[in-house]
Amino acid sequence: MEKRRAATILILTVVAWLGSAQAGWAQLDNRAFYNRLPLGPGYERQIRLDVHGLLFNKDNEYFNKIDPGLTYFGAQLAPRLVYFPAANLRLEAGIFLQRDYGTRGLRQVRPLFTLKYANGPHRLLFGNIEGNLQHGYIEPMYDFERVLTDRLEEGLQYQYLTDNTFLDAWVNWRRQQYRFSNYQEEVAGGLSVERRLAGDSARWLLKLPFQFTATHRGGQLDTVDRPLQTLFNLATGLRVRKALASRFVQAAHFDGYVTYFHDYSFTYELPYKRGTGLYLNAGLDTQLSNLQLAYWQGSGYISPIGGRLYQSVSVSVADPNYVEKSRQLLILRAIKDYKLPGNVVLTTRFEPLYDLNNGLFDFSFALYLNFSQSFLLGTVRAE
């Protein structure tokens, strides 16, 4: 117990030291995975072919009872035919393909349809929304690995984007129910807001984030004798970033969040009705790599779309009923993006972690190759 307490104090001391140095984004820099849908006068009446793809290999060498080790190895491809009727309107249709290596055939073949409209700082998307990592959630709220397993989100999204404010409100209709279905309908949604309180990107920044997700499973048309489930998660805190004049270290940053979970179901199926978490991140952006040290302390925390490592319930096949109300993790991340020719980005990530409660060392290593190309096919003449 004394060793664990001493380790915890050491962790917080290191985090506080980095914070006092005005130390990166607690939210990982996932911009290489983004697929923002551009609009503007330069695209008006154009017909384009957009091609986005991802090659991935992520190896989780985990030996804990909450989140067992596994390997992701495969590729995603999403070609889309795009038409811009006006400068602020985008219509697109395409197909999403996913191939997991080591299997026959394709894991996913899904159509893509999106309408995007912009008016000043306002954005409205209907169909396949700009979801997943682009919402900007921290990992306890939204699992990074969903970009490899459940990338597409379909529904409705509203964005408000200015120099000082990022707001993303969204609904993802995950499963449609019909009369006599032998399954329940599923829907997820949320709100991700970040407001700049002070500073500028050239020197230092102070930001206030607020994040909320809700998931619901239920419906009235199915034949399943299973109670509905409604779960809420939220997080808020502060983010500080300081640009540095050093040649080797470009910036330092510190992020601190508190999280909350609440089960609003009428019938409780989960072992905990509510839970909390403390998530601290500090880091340095250097020429060699971006380094981050993260500390997580959770109590009865559950998030149905959050990172599995941070939760108090198991997803293990060998120990499906295992629970661990108190979780303490220390995670070191070394992340580097390499920009290659042709809008290709190679990302490397090495993430060793230490489970303070159980005295376990685990790690993961990943390689990602994101590419994005847009080809002009023609322009529709005005009548």
mmCIF file of N, CA, C and O in Angstrom, residues 299-371:
data_model
loop_
_atom_site.group_PDB
_atom_site.id
_atom_site.type_symbol
_atom_site.label_atom_id
_atom_site.label_comp_id
_atom_site.label_asym_id
_atom_site.label_seq_id
_atom_site.Cartn_x
_atom_site.Cartn_y
_atom_site.Cartn_z
ATOM 1 N N SER A 299 -13.441 5.530 -10.542
ATOM 2 C CA SER A 299 -14.191 4.815 -9.512
ATOM 3 C C SER A 299 -15.582 4.500 -10.050
ATOM 4 O O SER A 299 -16.403 5.406 -10.224
ATOM 5 N N GLY A 300 -15.836 3.232 -10.357
ATOM 6 C CA GLY A 300 -17.127 2.829 -10.887
ATOM 7 C C GLY A 300 -17.455 3.473 -12.213
ATOM 8 O O GLY A 300 -18.627 3.643 -12.556
ATOM 9 N N TYR A 301 -16.437 3.818 -13.005
ATOM 10 C CA TYR A 301 -16.650 4.547 -14.247
ATOM 11 C C TYR A 301 -16.947 3.578 -15.393
ATOM 12 O O TYR A 301 -16.230 2.587 -15.593
ATOM 13 N N ILE A 302 -18.000 3.880 -16.151
ATOM 14 C CA ILE A 302 -18.395 3.096 -17.318
ATOM 15 C C ILE A 302 -18.751 4.064 -18.441
ATOM 16 O O ILE A 302 -19.448 5.051 -18.209
ATOM 17 N N SER A 303 -18.261 3.782 -19.639
ATOM 18 C CA SER A 303 -18.637 4.561 -20.816
ATOM 19 C C SER A 303 -18.800 3.607 -21.983
ATOM 20 O O SER A 303 -17.827 2.991 -22.417
ATOM 21 N N PRO A 304 -20.019 3.440 -22.519
ATOM 22 C CA PRO A 304 -20.248 2.442 -23.558
ATOM 23 C C PRO A 304 -19.478 2.687 -24.842
ATOM 24 O O PRO A 304 -19.232 1.753 -25.603
ATOM 25 N N ILE A 305 -19.091 3.946 -25.110
ATOM 26 C CA ILE A 305 -18.283 4.224 -26.293
ATOM 27 C C ILE A 305 -16.909 4.761 -25.913
ATOM 28 O O ILE A 305 -16.164 5.223 -26.776
ATOM 29 N N GLY A 306 -16.548 4.688 -24.638
ATOM 30 C CA GLY A 306 -15.258 5.169 -24.170
ATOM 31 C C GLY A 306 -14.187 4.101 -24.248
ATOM 32 O O GLY A 306 -14.450 2.925 -24.516
ATOM 33 N N GLY A 307 -12.937 4.512 -24.014
ATOM 34 C CA GLY A 307 -11.821 3.590 -24.029
ATOM 35 C C GLY A 307 -11.994 2.489 -22.995
ATOM 36 O O GLY A 307 -12.333 2.744 -21.842
ATOM 37 N N ARG A 308 -11.734 1.257 -23.389
ATOM 38 C CA ARG A 308 -11.987 0.116 -22.509
ATOM 39 C C ARG A 308 -11.044 0.091 -21.307
ATOM 40 O O ARG A 308 -11.419 -0.345 -20.217
ATOM 41 N N LEU A 309 -9.824 0.551 -21.481
ATOM 42 C CA LEU A 309 -8.841 0.514 -20.392
ATOM 43 C C LEU A 309 -9.278 1.309 -19.178
ATOM 44 O O LEU A 309 -8.892 1.001 -18.050
ATOM 45 N N TYR A 310 -10.080 2.346 -19.383
ATOM 46 C CA TYR A 310 -10.427 3.277 -18.314
ATOM 47 C C TYR A 310 -11.652 2.827 -17.518
ATOM 48 O O TYR A 310 -12.018 3.482 -16.537
ATOM 49 N N GLN A 311 -12.259 1.742 -17.910
ATOM 50 C CA GLN A 311 -13.541 1.376 -17.329
ATOM 51 C C GLN A 311 -13.395 0.397 -16.171
ATOM 52 O O GLN A 311 -12.372 -0.281 -16.020
ATOM 53 N N SER A 312 -14.445 0.306 -15.385
ATOM 54 C CA SER A 312 -14.449 -0.576 -14.211
ATOM 55 C C SER A 312 -15.093 -1.929 -14.492
ATOM 56 O O SER A 312 -15.210 -2.749 -13.597
ATOM 57 N N VAL A 313 -15.540 -2.146 -15.733
ATOM 58 C CA VAL A 313 -16.143 -3.424 -16.115
ATOM 59 C C VAL A 313 -15.309 -4.059 -17.218
ATOM 60 O O VAL A 313 -14.693 -3.366 -18.034
ATOM 61 N N SER A 314 -15.305 -5.375 -17.251
ATOM 62 C CA SER A 314 -14.442 -6.117 -18.159
ATOM 63 C C SER A 314 -15.110 -6.374 -19.506
ATOM 64 O O SER A 314 -16.328 -6.548 -19.585
ATOM 65 N N VAL A 315 -14.282 -6.414 -20.567
ATOM 66 C CA VAL A 315 -14.724 -6.888 -21.880
ATOM 67 C C VAL A 315 -13.982 -8.174 -22.240
ATOM 68 O O VAL A 315 -13.972 -8.594 -23.397
ATOM 69 N N SER A 316 -13.368 -8.780 -21.247
ATOM 70 C CA SER A 316 -12.580 -9.991 -21.460
ATOM 71 C C SER A 316 -13.486 -11.187 -21.740
ATOM 72 O O SER A 316 -14.536 -11.362 -21.113
ATOM 73 N N VAL A 317 -13.073 -12.049 -22.673
ATOM 74 C CA VAL A 317 -13.795 -13.283 -22.950
ATOM 75 C C VAL A 317 -13.593 -14.269 -21.808
ATOM 76 O O VAL A 317 -14.513 -14.998 -21.419
ATOM 77 N N ALA A 318 -12.390 -14.276 -21.232
ATOM 78 C CA ALA A 318 -12.083 -15.219 -20.153
ATOM 79 C C ALA A 318 -12.704 -14.801 -18.826
ATOM 80 O O ALA A 318 -13.057 -15.655 -18.003
ATOM 81 N N ASP A 319 -12.851 -13.478 -18.600
ATOM 82 C CA ASP A 319 -13.394 -12.980 -17.329
ATOM 83 C C ASP A 319 -14.494 -11.955 -17.598
ATOM 84 O O ASP A 319 -14.359 -10.772 -17.251
ATOM 85 N N PRO A 320 -15.609 -12.366 -18.211
ATOM 86 C CA PRO A 320 -16.636 -11.392 -18.617
ATOM 87 C C PRO A 320 -17.329 -10.703 -17.454
ATOM 88 O O PRO A 320 -17.868 -9.602 -17.624
ATOM 89 N N ASN A 321 -17.360 -11.312 -16.282
ATOM 90 C CA ASN A 321 -18.052 -10.734 -15.132
ATOM 91 C C ASN A 321 -17.115 -10.025 -14.158
ATOM 92 O O ASN A 321 -17.545 -9.600 -13.087
ATOM 93 N N TYR A 322 -15.873 -9.881 -14.552
ATOM 94 C CA TYR A 322 -14.901 -9.246 -13.664
ATOM 95 C C TYR A 322 -15.157 -7.741 -13.583
ATOM 96 O O TYR A 322 -15.434 -7.086 -14.595
ATOM 97 N N VAL A 323 -15.096 -7.194 -12.384
ATOM 98 C CA VAL A 323 -15.233 -5.750 -12.182
ATOM 99 C C VAL A 323 -14.093 -5.264 -11.302
ATOM 100 O O VAL A 323 -13.526 -6.012 -10.516
ATOM 101 N N GLU A 324 -13.790 -4.007 -11.459
ATOM 102 C CA GLU A 324 -12.716 -3.383 -10.680
ATOM 103 C C GLU A 324 -13.128 -1.933 -10.449
ATOM 104 O O GLU A 324 -12.885 -1.067 -11.286
ATOM 105 N N LYS A 325 -13.773 -1.684 -9.328
ATOM 106 C CA LYS A 325 -14.354 -0.362 -9.108
ATOM 107 C C LYS A 325 -13.301 0.736 -9.158
ATOM 108 O O LYS A 325 -13.506 1.780 -9.783
ATOM 109 N N SER A 326 -12.169 0.532 -8.518
ATOM 110 C CA SER A 326 -11.111 1.540 -8.508
ATOM 111 C C SER A 326 -10.062 1.195 -9.555
ATOM 112 O O SER A 326 -9.530 0.080 -9.571
ATOM 113 N N ARG A 327 -9.796 2.148 -10.453
ATOM 114 C CA ARG A 327 -8.781 1.952 -11.500
ATOM 115 C C ARG A 327 -7.773 3.083 -11.429
ATOM 116 O O ARG A 327 -8.133 4.256 -11.348
ATOM 117 N N GLN A 328 -6.481 2.734 -11.475
ATOM 118 C CA GLN A 328 -5.410 3.731 -11.521
ATOM 119 C C GLN A 328 -4.409 3.317 -12.589
ATOM 120 O O GLN A 328 -3.826 2.237 -12.508
ATOM 121 N N LEU A 329 -4.230 4.193 -13.584
ATOM 122 C CA LEU A 329 -3.341 3.894 -14.696
ATOM 123 C C LEU A 329 -2.371 5.041 -14.917
ATOM 124 O O LEU A 329 -2.719 6.219 -14.747
ATOM 125 N N LEU A 330 -1.173 4.679 -15.311
ATOM 126 C CA LEU A 330 -0.165 5.640 -15.747
ATOM 127 C C LEU A 330 0.235 5.259 -17.163
ATOM 128 O O LEU A 330 0.682 4.129 -17.406
ATOM 129 N N ILE A 331 0.052 6.175 -18.117
ATOM 130 C CA ILE A 331 0.272 5.876 -19.530
ATOM 131 C C ILE A 331 1.275 6.886 -20.097
ATOM 132 O O ILE A 331 1.099 8.102 -19.969
ATOM 133 N N LEU A 332 2.321 6.370 -20.736
ATOM 134 C CA LEU A 332 3.292 7.207 -21.441
ATOM 135 C C LEU A 332 3.069 7.027 -22.927
ATOM 136 O O LEU A 332 2.988 5.897 -23.417
ATOM 137 N N ARG A 333 2.967 8.122 -23.668
ATOM 138 C CA ARG A 333 2.715 8.052 -25.103
ATOM 139 C C ARG A 333 3.822 8.762 -25.873
ATOM 140 O O ARG A 333 4.177 9.898 -25.555
ATOM 141 N N ALA A 334 4.339 8.088 -26.896
ATOM 142 C CA ALA A 334 5.286 8.681 -27.834
ATOM 143 C C ALA A 334 4.641 8.616 -29.216
ATOM 144 O O ALA A 334 4.434 7.523 -29.761
ATOM 145 N N ILE A 335 4.309 9.772 -29.777
ATOM 146 C CA ILE A 335 3.517 9.854 -31.010
ATOM 147 C C ILE A 335 4.268 10.712 -32.029
ATOM 148 O O ILE A 335 4.810 11.767 -31.695
ATOM 149 N N LYS A 336 4.290 10.247 -33.277
ATOM 150 C CA LYS A 336 4.955 11.015 -34.321
ATOM 151 C C LYS A 336 4.201 10.868 -35.636
ATOM 152 O O LYS A 336 3.846 9.754 -36.042
ATOM 153 N N ASP A 337 3.938 11.995 -36.298
ATOM 154 C CA ASP A 337 3.356 12.014 -37.637
ATOM 155 C C ASP A 337 4.436 12.382 -38.647
ATOM 156 O O ASP A 337 5.149 13.379 -38.474
ATOM 157 N N TYR A 338 4.552 11.578 -39.710
ATOM 158 C CA TYR A 338 5.504 11.835 -40.793
ATOM 159 C C TYR A 338 4.697 12.162 -42.041
ATOM 160 O O TYR A 338 3.947 11.316 -42.542
ATOM 161 N N LYS A 339 4.843 13.387 -42.556
ATOM 162 C CA LYS A 339 4.107 13.800 -43.742
ATOM 163 C C LYS A 339 4.878 13.369 -44.988
ATOM 164 O O LYS A 339 5.999 13.818 -45.229
ATOM 165 N N LEU A 340 4.267 12.487 -45.767
ATOM 166 C CA LEU A 340 4.869 11.941 -46.972
ATOM 167 C C LEU A 340 4.257 12.607 -48.197
ATOM 168 O O LEU A 340 3.209 13.260 -48.108
ATOM 169 N N PRO A 341 4.862 12.463 -49.367
ATOM 170 C CA PRO A 341 4.293 13.074 -50.584
ATOM 171 C C PRO A 341 2.894 12.544 -50.887
ATOM 172 O O PRO A 341 2.541 11.415 -50.541
ATOM 173 N N GLY A 342 2.093 13.392 -51.556
ATOM 174 C CA GLY A 342 0.777 12.962 -51.991
ATOM 175 C C GLY A 342 -0.265 12.936 -50.904
ATOM 176 O O GLY A 342 -1.168 12.084 -50.923
ATOM 177 N N ASN A 343 -0.193 13.844 -49.927
ATOM 178 C CA ASN A 343 -1.172 13.908 -48.827
ATOM 179 C C ASN A 343 -1.262 12.595 -48.055
ATOM 180 O O ASN A 343 -2.354 12.138 -47.693
ATOM 181 N N VAL A 344 -0.111 11.986 -47.833
ATOM 182 C CA VAL A 344 -0.019 10.746 -47.069
ATOM 183 C C VAL A 344 0.664 11.048 -45.746
ATOM 184 O O VAL A 344 1.677 11.757 -45.700
ATOM 185 N N VAL A 345 0.100 10.520 -44.636
ATOM 186 C CA VAL A 345 0.674 10.730 -43.313
ATOM 187 C C VAL A 345 0.913 9.365 -42.662
ATOM 188 O O VAL A 345 -0.013 8.560 -42.523
ATOM 189 N N LEU A 346 2.153 9.129 -42.271
ATOM 190 C CA LEU A 346 2.514 7.927 -41.525
ATOM 191 C C LEU A 346 2.581 8.288 -40.047
ATOM 192 O O LEU A 346 3.302 9.208 -39.657
ATOM 193 N N THR A 347 1.824 7.582 -39.226
ATOM 194 C CA THR A 347 1.766 7.842 -37.791
ATOM 195 C C THR A 347 2.299 6.637 -37.026
ATOM 196 O O THR A 347 1.884 5.502 -37.289
ATOM 197 N N THR A 348 3.193 6.897 -36.091
ATOM 198 C CA THR A 348 3.694 5.845 -35.205
ATOM 199 C C THR A 348 3.302 6.192 -33.778
ATOM 200 O O THR A 348 3.362 7.357 -33.363
ATOM 201 N N ARG A 349 2.890 5.180 -33.012
ATOM 202 C CA ARG A 349 2.501 5.387 -31.619
ATOM 203 C C ARG A 349 3.005 4.231 -30.757
ATOM 204 O O ARG A 349 2.751 3.061 -31.070
ATOM 205 N N PHE A 350 3.703 4.578 -29.698
ATOM 206 C CA PHE A 350 4.155 3.604 -28.710
ATOM 207 C C PHE A 350 3.618 4.045 -27.356
ATOM 208 O O PHE A 350 3.855 5.179 -26.925
ATOM 209 N N GLU A 351 2.846 3.158 -26.683
ATOM 210 C CA GLU A 351 2.128 3.552 -25.480
ATOM 211 C C GLU A 351 2.290 2.497 -24.381
ATOM 212 O O GLU A 351 1.430 1.621 -24.231
ATOM 213 N N PRO A 352 3.370 2.547 -23.615
ATOM 214 C CA PRO A 352 3.469 1.674 -22.436
ATOM 215 C C PRO A 352 2.593 2.200 -21.310
ATOM 216 O O PRO A 352 2.381 3.420 -21.185
ATOM 217 N N LEU A 353 2.044 1.291 -20.514
ATOM 218 C CA LEU A 353 1.195 1.713 -19.405
ATOM 219 C C LEU A 353 1.438 0.836 -18.185
ATOM 220 O O LEU A 353 1.845 -0.325 -18.295
ATOM 221 N N TYR A 354 1.161 1.419 -17.032
ATOM 222 C CA TYR A 354 1.346 0.713 -15.767
ATOM 223 C C TYR A 354 0.051 0.765 -14.972
ATOM 224 O O TYR A 354 -0.501 1.840 -14.737
ATOM 225 N N ASP A 355 -0.434 -0.396 -14.595
ATOM 226 C CA ASP A 355 -1.631 -0.531 -13.781
ATOM 227 C C ASP A 355 -1.209 -0.470 -12.317
ATOM 228 O O ASP A 355 -0.635 -1.414 -11.781
ATOM 229 N N LEU A 356 -1.495 0.653 -11.660
ATOM 230 C CA LEU A 356 -1.016 0.869 -10.292
ATOM 231 C C LEU A 356 -1.687 -0.067 -9.295
ATOM 232 O O LEU A 356 -1.075 -0.473 -8.305
ATOM 233 N N ASN A 357 -2.935 -0.412 -9.524
ATOM 234 C CA ASN A 357 -3.646 -1.268 -8.571
ATOM 235 C C ASN A 357 -3.151 -2.703 -8.599
ATOM 236 O O ASN A 357 -3.124 -3.381 -7.569
ATOM 237 N N ASN A 358 -2.789 -3.180 -9.795
ATOM 238 C CA ASN A 358 -2.430 -4.585 -9.944
ATOM 239 C C ASN A 358 -0.954 -4.817 -10.210
ATOM 240 O O ASN A 358 -0.527 -5.966 -10.337
ATOM 241 N N GLY A 359 -0.185 -3.734 -10.327
ATOM 242 C CA GLY A 359 1.245 -3.879 -10.548
ATOM 243 C C GLY A 359 1.582 -4.508 -11.883
ATOM 244 O O GLY A 359 2.538 -5.286 -11.990
ATOM 245 N N LEU A 360 0.841 -4.157 -12.955
ATOM 246 C CA LEU A 360 1.037 -4.755 -14.271
ATOM 247 C C LEU A 360 1.599 -3.740 -15.253
ATOM 248 O O LEU A 360 1.143 -2.584 -15.304
ATOM 249 N N PHE A 361 2.580 -4.167 -16.045
ATOM 250 C CA PHE A 361 3.084 -3.374 -17.157
ATOM 251 C C PHE A 361 2.512 -3.937 -18.458
ATOM 252 O O PHE A 361 2.675 -5.129 -18.751
ATOM 253 N N ASP A 362 1.839 -3.115 -19.239
ATOM 254 C CA ASP A 362 1.352 -3.484 -20.571
ATOM 255 C C ASP A 362 1.843 -2.427 -21.561
ATOM 256 O O ASP A 362 2.365 -1.375 -21.168
ATOM 257 N N PHE A 363 1.670 -2.694 -22.852
ATOM 258 C CA PHE A 363 2.040 -1.688 -23.839
ATOM 259 C C PHE A 363 1.302 -1.972 -25.141
ATOM 260 O O PHE A 363 0.785 -3.068 -25.385
ATOM 261 N N SER A 364 1.265 -0.953 -25.997
ATOM 262 C CA SER A 364 0.738 -1.114 -27.350
ATOM 263 C C SER A 364 1.649 -0.360 -28.311
ATOM 264 O O SER A 364 2.277 0.645 -27.944
ATOM 265 N N PHE A 365 1.693 -0.874 -29.523
ATOM 266 C CA PHE A 365 2.481 -0.233 -30.581
ATOM 267 C C PHE A 365 1.637 -0.217 -31.843
ATOM 268 O O PHE A 365 0.954 -1.206 -32.149
ATOM 269 N N ALA A 366 1.683 0.899 -32.581
ATOM 270 C CA ALA A 366 0.813 1.025 -33.747
ATOM 271 C C ALA A 366 1.488 1.789 -34.873
ATOM 272 O O ALA A 366 2.298 2.692 -34.646
ATOM 273 N N LEU A 367 1.116 1.402 -36.104
ATOM 274 C CA LEU A 367 1.498 2.106 -37.324
ATOM 275 C C LEU A 367 0.228 2.393 -38.115
ATOM 276 O O LEU A 367 -0.608 1.496 -38.310
ATOM 277 N N TYR A 368 0.082 3.636 -38.585
ATOM 278 C CA TYR A 368 -1.081 4.020 -39.386
ATOM 279 C C TYR A 368 -0.597 4.785 -40.614
ATOM 280 O O TYR A 368 0.325 5.610 -40.530
ATOM 281 N N LEU A 369 -1.232 4.523 -41.738
ATOM 282 C CA LEU A 369 -0.939 5.249 -42.966
ATOM 283 C C LEU A 369 -2.247 5.823 -43.486
ATOM 284 O O LEU A 369 -3.096 5.092 -44.014
ATOM 285 N N ASN A 370 -2.448 7.130 -43.288
ATOM 286 C CA ASN A 370 -3.645 7.820 -43.768
ATOM 287 C C ASN A 370 -3.335 8.536 -45.074
ATOM 288 O O ASN A 370 -2.276 9.178 -45.200
ATOM 289 N N PHE A 371 -4.243 8.429 -46.035
ATOM 290 C CA PHE A 371 -4.058 9.171 -47.279
ATOM 291 C C PHE A 371 -5.377 9.765 -47.724
ATOM 292 O O PHE A 371 -6.459 9.208 -47.479
#
